[in-house]
Amino acid sequence: AQSVTQLGSHVSVSEGALVLLRCNYSSSVPPYLFWYVQYPNQGLQLLLKYTTGATLVKGINGFEAEFKKSETSFHLTKPSAHMSDAAEYFCAVSENRGYDKVIFGPGTSLSVIP
Amino acid sequence: GAGVSQSPSNKVTEKGKDVELRCDPISGHTALYWYRQRLGQGLEFLIYFQGNSAPDKSGLPSDRFSAERTGESVSTLTIQRTQQEDSAVYLCASSLATGGAYEQYFGPGTRLTVT
């Protein structure tokens, strides 16, 4: 069965510092991987996704994530945090088998300190 | 074009009452999903529809929960005999097609409070 873990329910970084949000998954088949963001009082929106091909994927707002099969990880990074990055971030996995259930991780709340 | 819409945006109900939540997906999206998000927690998968059929209902918490979709369009999630633990934000999402690689577009959610 698929599952997603996100290390750290809350992460705080200083403005301008590196953002690193960790995600590990388990899947019996090659996965599709996603990061979604939920800004305060807004709906979820897709940041980026990995399906096949290049393992380093770039998303909106300067975020990127790298799929590492050997580590079953899909960590999200951004070189320099902005105040506007404060939000809840969800990692998600969907098995690459035409099955449609996407399993979300518990989420990481990112705070950016001025 | 219009995104996913959900109604009502907020619903307060008394314990034991039935509630019906509505989701209007993006036009042309064949796949539709329902999730539950309890306060401070992640998304909990409830059910998904491919067209009008629901291949996976495994996430429905109990037989008090049911969902239907008509005309590959609107979906309703019904909760019978509501309990306080049903209080949560119920999110609906739709995607262009199935297969796992397609982005899910989320609605704003319905905040359900059971008193």
mmCIF file of C-alpha atoms in Angstrom:
data_model
loop_
_atom_site.group_PDB
_atom_site.id
_atom_site.type_symbol
_atom_site.label_atom_id
_atom_site.label_comp_id
_atom_site.label_asym_id
_atom_site.label_seq_id
_atom_site.Cartn_x
_atom_site.Cartn_y
_atom_site.Cartn_z
ATOM 1 C CA ALA A 1 0.000 0.000 0.000
ATOM 2 C CA GLN A 2 1.117 3.519 -0.683
ATOM 3 C CA SER A 3 2.010 5.825 2.155
ATOM 4 C CA VAL A 4 3.654 9.191 2.615
ATOM 5 C CA THR A 5 5.552 10.562 5.571
ATOM 6 C CA GLN A 6 6.625 14.139 6.052
ATOM 7 C CA LEU A 7 9.302 14.757 8.630
ATOM 8 C CA GLY A 8 8.411 17.758 10.742
ATOM 9 C CA SER A 9 4.861 18.975 11.129
ATOM 10 C CA HIS A 10 6.179 22.517 11.589
ATOM 11 C CA VAL A 11 9.257 24.070 10.020
ATOM 12 C CA SER A 12 10.486 27.613 10.624
ATOM 13 C CA VAL A 13 13.082 29.351 8.484
ATOM 14 C CA SER A 14 14.392 32.872 8.315
ATOM 15 C CA GLU A 15 13.572 35.005 5.315
ATOM 16 C CA GLY A 16 16.254 34.403 2.697
ATOM 17 C CA ALA A 17 17.264 31.030 4.124
ATOM 18 C CA LEU A 18 17.046 27.658 2.422
ATOM 19 C CA VAL A 19 13.724 25.885 2.619
ATOM 20 C CA LEU A 20 13.860 22.088 2.907
ATOM 21 C CA LEU A 21 10.689 20.095 3.442
ATOM 22 C CA ARG A 22 11.150 16.356 3.651
ATOM 23 C CA CYS A 23 8.955 13.704 2.103
ATOM 24 C CA ASN A 24 9.409 9.941 2.000
ATOM 25 C CA TYR A 25 7.043 7.537 0.369
ATOM 26 C CA SER A 26 6.408 3.871 0.040
ATOM 27 C CA SER A 27 5.042 2.352 -3.119
ATOM 28 C CA SER A 28 5.217 -1.081 -4.662
ATOM 29 C CA VAL A 29 5.455 0.324 -8.184
ATOM 30 C CA PRO A 30 7.114 3.405 -9.694
ATOM 31 C CA PRO A 31 5.207 6.314 -8.223
ATOM 32 C CA TYR A 32 3.893 9.612 -9.365
ATOM 33 C CA LEU A 33 4.822 12.220 -6.756
ATOM 34 C CA PHE A 34 3.344 15.617 -6.049
ATOM 35 C CA TRP A 35 3.757 18.617 -3.812
ATOM 36 C CA TYR A 36 0.690 20.719 -3.120
ATOM 37 C CA VAL A 37 0.556 23.995 -1.209
ATOM 38 C CA GLN A 38 -2.303 25.415 0.821
ATOM 39 C CA TYR A 39 -2.028 29.112 1.581
ATOM 40 C CA PRO A 40 -4.029 30.464 4.521
ATOM 41 C CA ASN A 41 -7.747 30.533 3.746
ATOM 42 C CA GLN A 42 -7.158 29.249 0.232
ATOM 43 C CA GLY A 43 -7.583 25.949 -1.557
ATOM 44 C CA LEU A 44 -4.805 23.538 -2.420
ATOM 45 C CA GLN A 45 -2.806 24.100 -5.553
ATOM 46 C CA LEU A 46 -0.166 22.033 -7.279
ATOM 47 C CA LEU A 47 3.431 23.166 -6.793
ATOM 48 C CA LEU A 48 5.119 20.497 -8.886
ATOM 49 C CA LYS A 49 4.943 16.851 -9.845
ATOM 50 C CA TYR A 50 7.181 13.995 -10.894
ATOM 51 C CA THR A 51 5.884 11.395 -13.297
ATOM 52 C CA THR A 52 8.731 10.048 -15.417
ATOM 53 C CA GLY A 53 11.983 11.336 -16.873
ATOM 54 C CA ALA A 54 14.127 13.949 -15.203
ATOM 55 C CA THR A 55 14.310 13.360 -11.490
ATOM 56 C CA LEU A 56 14.763 17.040 -10.630
ATOM 57 C CA VAL A 57 11.505 18.844 -11.202
ATOM 58 C CA LYS A 58 10.893 22.541 -11.003
ATOM 59 C CA GLY A 59 7.647 24.087 -9.905
ATOM 60 C CA ILE A 60 6.076 27.434 -9.331
ATOM 61 C CA ASN A 61 7.451 30.167 -7.083
ATOM 62 C CA GLY A 62 11.033 28.906 -7.283
ATOM 63 C CA PHE A 63 10.416 25.528 -5.652
ATOM 64 C CA GLU A 64 11.959 22.312 -6.869
ATOM 65 C CA ALA A 65 12.039 18.694 -5.763
ATOM 66 C CA GLU A 66 14.230 15.736 -6.548
ATOM 67 C CA PHE A 67 13.003 12.167 -6.871
ATOM 68 C CA LYS A 68 15.517 9.774 -5.338
ATOM 69 C CA LYS A 69 14.399 6.217 -5.883
ATOM 70 C CA SER A 70 17.150 4.684 -3.743
ATOM 71 C CA GLU A 71 16.059 6.822 -0.794
ATOM 72 C CA THR A 72 12.326 6.734 -1.606
ATOM 73 C CA SER A 73 12.356 10.479 -1.110
ATOM 74 C CA PHE A 74 10.943 13.547 -2.816
ATOM 75 C CA HIS A 75 12.164 16.474 -0.738
ATOM 76 C CA LEU A 76 11.032 20.001 -1.593
ATOM 77 C CA THR A 77 13.535 22.843 -1.626
ATOM 78 C CA LYS A 78 13.757 26.542 -2.344
ATOM 79 C CA PRO A 79 17.069 28.417 -2.151
ATOM 80 C CA SER A 80 15.709 31.567 -0.508
ATOM 81 C CA ALA A 81 12.523 31.781 1.532
ATOM 82 C CA HIS A 82 10.082 34.638 1.100
ATOM 83 C CA MET A 83 7.469 35.722 3.602
ATOM 84 C CA SER A 84 4.830 34.751 1.069
ATOM 85 C CA ASP A 85 5.976 31.120 1.238
ATOM 86 C CA ALA A 86 4.343 30.674 4.647
ATOM 87 C CA ALA A 87 1.763 27.965 4.065
ATOM 88 C CA GLU A 88 0.932 24.296 4.558
ATOM 89 C CA TYR A 89 2.749 21.930 2.208
ATOM 90 C CA PHE A 90 1.521 18.455 1.352
ATOM 91 C CA CYS A 91 3.474 15.703 -0.327
ATOM 92 C CA ALA A 92 1.397 13.132 -2.191
ATOM 93 C CA VAL A 93 1.925 9.866 -4.053
ATOM 94 C CA SER A 94 -0.083 8.077 -6.703
ATOM 95 C CA GLU A 95 0.927 4.717 -8.075
ATOM 96 C CA ASN A 96 1.764 4.600 -11.745
ATOM 97 C CA ARG A 97 -0.741 1.950 -12.604
ATOM 98 C CA GLY A 98 -3.753 3.891 -13.757
ATOM 99 C CA TYR A 99 -5.074 3.841 -10.229
ATOM 100 C CA ASP A 100 -6.457 7.100 -9.175
ATOM 101 C CA LYS A 101 -6.240 7.356 -5.448
ATOM 102 C CA VAL A 102 -3.686 9.942 -4.449
ATOM 103 C CA ILE A 103 -2.415 9.529 -0.912
ATOM 104 C CA PHE A 104 -1.463 12.732 0.873
ATOM 105 C CA GLY A 105 1.052 13.119 3.653
ATOM 106 C CA PRO A 106 0.069 14.813 6.909
ATOM 107 C CA GLY A 107 1.462 18.143 5.819
ATOM 108 C CA THR A 108 4.223 20.473 6.976
ATOM 109 C CA SER A 109 3.425 23.990 8.108
ATOM 110 C CA LEU A 110 6.125 26.412 6.979
ATOM 111 C CA SER A 111 6.688 29.633 8.897
ATOM 112 C CA VAL A 112 9.017 32.325 7.571
ATOM 113 C CA ILE A 113 10.602 34.600 10.150
ATOM 114 C CA PRO A 114 11.461 38.147 9.063
ATOM 115 C CA GLY B 1 -12.683 29.077 -17.022
ATOM 116 C CA ALA B 2 -14.462 28.279 -13.799
ATOM 117 C CA GLY B 3 -12.709 26.167 -11.230
ATOM 118 C CA VAL B 4 -14.124 23.564 -8.898
ATOM 119 C CA SER B 5 -16.939 24.956 -6.803
ATOM 120 C CA GLN B 6 -18.435 23.590 -3.616
ATOM 121 C CA SER B 7 -21.535 24.468 -1.683
ATOM 122 C CA PRO B 8 -22.291 25.390 0.940
ATOM 123 C CA SER B 9 -19.041 27.000 2.011
ATOM 124 C CA ASN B 10 -20.004 26.591 5.645
ATOM 125 C CA LYS B 11 -22.530 24.302 7.262
ATOM 126 C CA VAL B 12 -23.454 24.103 10.920
ATOM 127 C CA THR B 13 -25.724 21.250 11.846
ATOM 128 C CA GLU B 14 -26.984 19.529 14.949
ATOM 129 C CA LYS B 15 -25.801 16.076 15.859
ATOM 130 C CA GLY B 16 -28.041 13.458 14.308
ATOM 131 C CA LYS B 17 -29.106 15.532 11.320
ATOM 132 C CA ASP B 18 -28.314 14.600 7.723
ATOM 133 C CA VAL B 19 -26.241 16.910 5.517
ATOM 134 C CA GLU B 20 -25.601 17.054 1.808
ATOM 135 C CA LEU B 21 -22.478 18.612 0.354
ATOM 136 C CA ARG B 22 -22.236 19.540 -3.292
ATOM 137 C CA CYS B 23 -19.304 19.650 -5.703
ATOM 138 C CA ASP B 24 -19.285 21.079 -9.222
ATOM 139 C CA PRO B 25 -16.127 19.939 -11.016
ATOM 140 C CA ILE B 26 -14.402 21.670 -13.862
ATOM 141 C CA SER B 27 -16.315 21.058 -17.061
ATOM 142 C CA GLY B 28 -14.906 18.095 -18.987
ATOM 143 C CA HIS B 29 -13.093 16.577 -16.010
ATOM 144 C CA THR B 30 -13.980 12.914 -15.841
ATOM 145 C CA ALA B 31 -12.417 12.149 -12.462
ATOM 146 C CA LEU B 32 -13.749 13.549 -9.188
ATOM 147 C CA TYR B 33 -12.463 13.061 -5.662
ATOM 148 C CA TRP B 34 -13.677 13.729 -2.152
ATOM 149 C CA TYR B 35 -11.342 14.281 0.784
ATOM 150 C CA ARG B 36 -11.777 15.184 4.421
ATOM 151 C CA GLN B 37 -9.399 17.491 6.271
ATOM 152 C CA ARG B 38 -9.759 17.595 10.012
ATOM 153 C CA LEU B 39 -8.370 20.588 11.861
ATOM 154 C CA GLY B 40 -4.574 20.537 11.793
ATOM 155 C CA GLN B 41 -4.413 17.277 9.880
ATOM 156 C CA GLY B 42 -3.690 16.160 6.354
ATOM 157 C CA LEU B 43 -6.126 15.117 3.682
ATOM 158 C CA GLU B 44 -7.999 11.898 4.164
ATOM 159 C CA PHE B 45 -9.174 10.237 0.947
ATOM 160 C CA LEU B 46 -12.863 9.359 0.965
ATOM 161 C CA ILE B 47 -13.975 8.317 -2.527
ATOM 162 C CA TYR B 48 -13.305 8.927 -6.154
ATOM 163 C CA PHE B 49 -15.454 8.783 -9.283
ATOM 164 C CA GLN B 50 -14.436 7.901 -12.791
ATOM 165 C CA GLY B 51 -17.373 9.202 -14.751
ATOM 166 C CA ASN B 52 -20.431 8.211 -12.785
ATOM 167 C CA SER B 53 -18.972 5.095 -11.207
ATOM 168 C CA ALA B 54 -17.046 4.919 -7.956
ATOM 169 C CA PRO B 55 -14.322 2.262 -8.279
ATOM 170 C CA ASP B 56 -12.902 2.991 -4.842
ATOM 171 C CA LYS B 57 -15.091 3.694 -1.837
ATOM 172 C CA SER B 58 -12.594 2.368 0.647
ATOM 173 C CA GLY B 59 -12.049 5.703 2.314
ATOM 174 C CA LEU B 60 -15.617 6.258 3.404
ATOM 175 C CA PRO B 61 -15.447 6.213 7.222
ATOM 176 C CA SER B 62 -18.750 4.446 7.827
ATOM 177 C CA ASP B 63 -22.037 3.501 6.207
ATOM 178 C CA ARG B 64 -23.366 6.902 7.248
ATOM 179 C CA PHE B 65 -21.337 8.348 4.371
ATOM 180 C CA SER B 66 -22.409 8.008 0.763
ATOM 181 C CA ALA B 67 -21.715 9.828 -2.473
ATOM 182 C CA GLU B 68 -23.104 9.930 -5.938
ATOM 183 C CA ARG B 69 -22.315 11.616 -9.199
ATOM 184 C CA THR B 70 -24.715 12.221 -12.024
ATOM 185 C CA GLY B 71 -24.068 13.100 -15.628
ATOM 186 C CA GLU B 72 -20.294 13.104 -15.154
ATOM 187 C CA SER B 73 -20.827 16.421 -13.493
ATOM 188 C CA VAL B 74 -22.122 17.328 -10.086
ATOM 189 C CA SER B 75 -21.377 15.123 -7.113
ATOM 190 C CA THR B 76 -23.019 15.081 -3.718
ATOM 191 C CA LEU B 77 -21.573 13.705 -0.517
ATOM 192 C CA THR B 78 -24.225 12.808 2.024
ATOM 193 C CA ILE B 79 -23.591 12.262 5.706
ATOM 194 C CA GLN B 80 -26.461 10.740 7.626
ATOM 195 C CA ARG B 81 -26.984 11.053 11.368
ATOM 196 C CA THR B 82 -24.018 13.388 11.730
ATOM 197 C CA GLN B 83 -21.669 13.000 14.670
ATOM 198 C CA GLN B 84 -19.325 15.553 16.203
ATOM 199 C CA GLU B 85 -16.332 13.690 14.803
ATOM 200 C CA ASP B 86 -17.649 14.446 11.324
ATOM 201 C CA SER B 87 -16.691 18.097 11.830
ATOM 202 C CA ALA B 88 -14.060 18.896 9.228
ATOM 203 C CA VAL B 89 -13.460 20.612 5.919
ATOM 204 C CA TYR B 90 -14.661 18.463 3.052
ATOM 205 C CA LEU B 91 -12.681 19.028 -0.109
ATOM 206 C CA CYS B 92 -13.606 18.084 -3.624
ATOM 207 C CA ALA B 93 -11.156 17.853 -6.505
ATOM 208 C CA SER B 94 -11.422 17.001 -10.160
ATOM 209 C CA SER B 95 -8.936 16.021 -12.826
ATOM 210 C CA LEU B 96 -9.049 15.815 -16.578
ATOM 211 C CA ALA B 97 -8.628 12.065 -16.661
ATOM 212 C CA THR B 98 -7.542 9.146 -14.601
ATOM 213 C CA GLY B 99 -4.118 7.604 -14.369
ATOM 214 C CA GLY B 100 -2.551 9.280 -11.397
ATOM 215 C CA ALA B 101 -0.387 11.718 -13.312
ATOM 216 C CA TYR B 102 -3.064 14.286 -13.847
ATOM 217 C CA GLU B 103 -3.189 17.304 -11.582
ATOM 218 C CA GLN B 104 -6.114 17.457 -9.217
ATOM 219 C CA TYR B 105 -7.825 20.842 -9.036
ATOM 220 C CA PHE B 106 -9.299 21.511 -5.641
ATOM 221 C CA GLY B 107 -12.387 23.404 -4.644
ATOM 222 C CA PRO B 108 -12.456 25.783 -1.678
ATOM 223 C CA GLY B 109 -14.068 23.187 0.563
ATOM 224 C CA THR B 110 -17.129 22.979 2.764
ATOM 225 C CA ARG B 111 -16.509 23.561 6.445
ATOM 226 C CA LEU B 112 -18.870 21.299 8.384
ATOM 227 C CA THR B 113 -19.460 21.881 12.065
ATOM 228 C CA VAL B 114 -21.573 19.405 13.998
ATOM 229 C CA THR B 115 -22.817 20.776 17.313
#
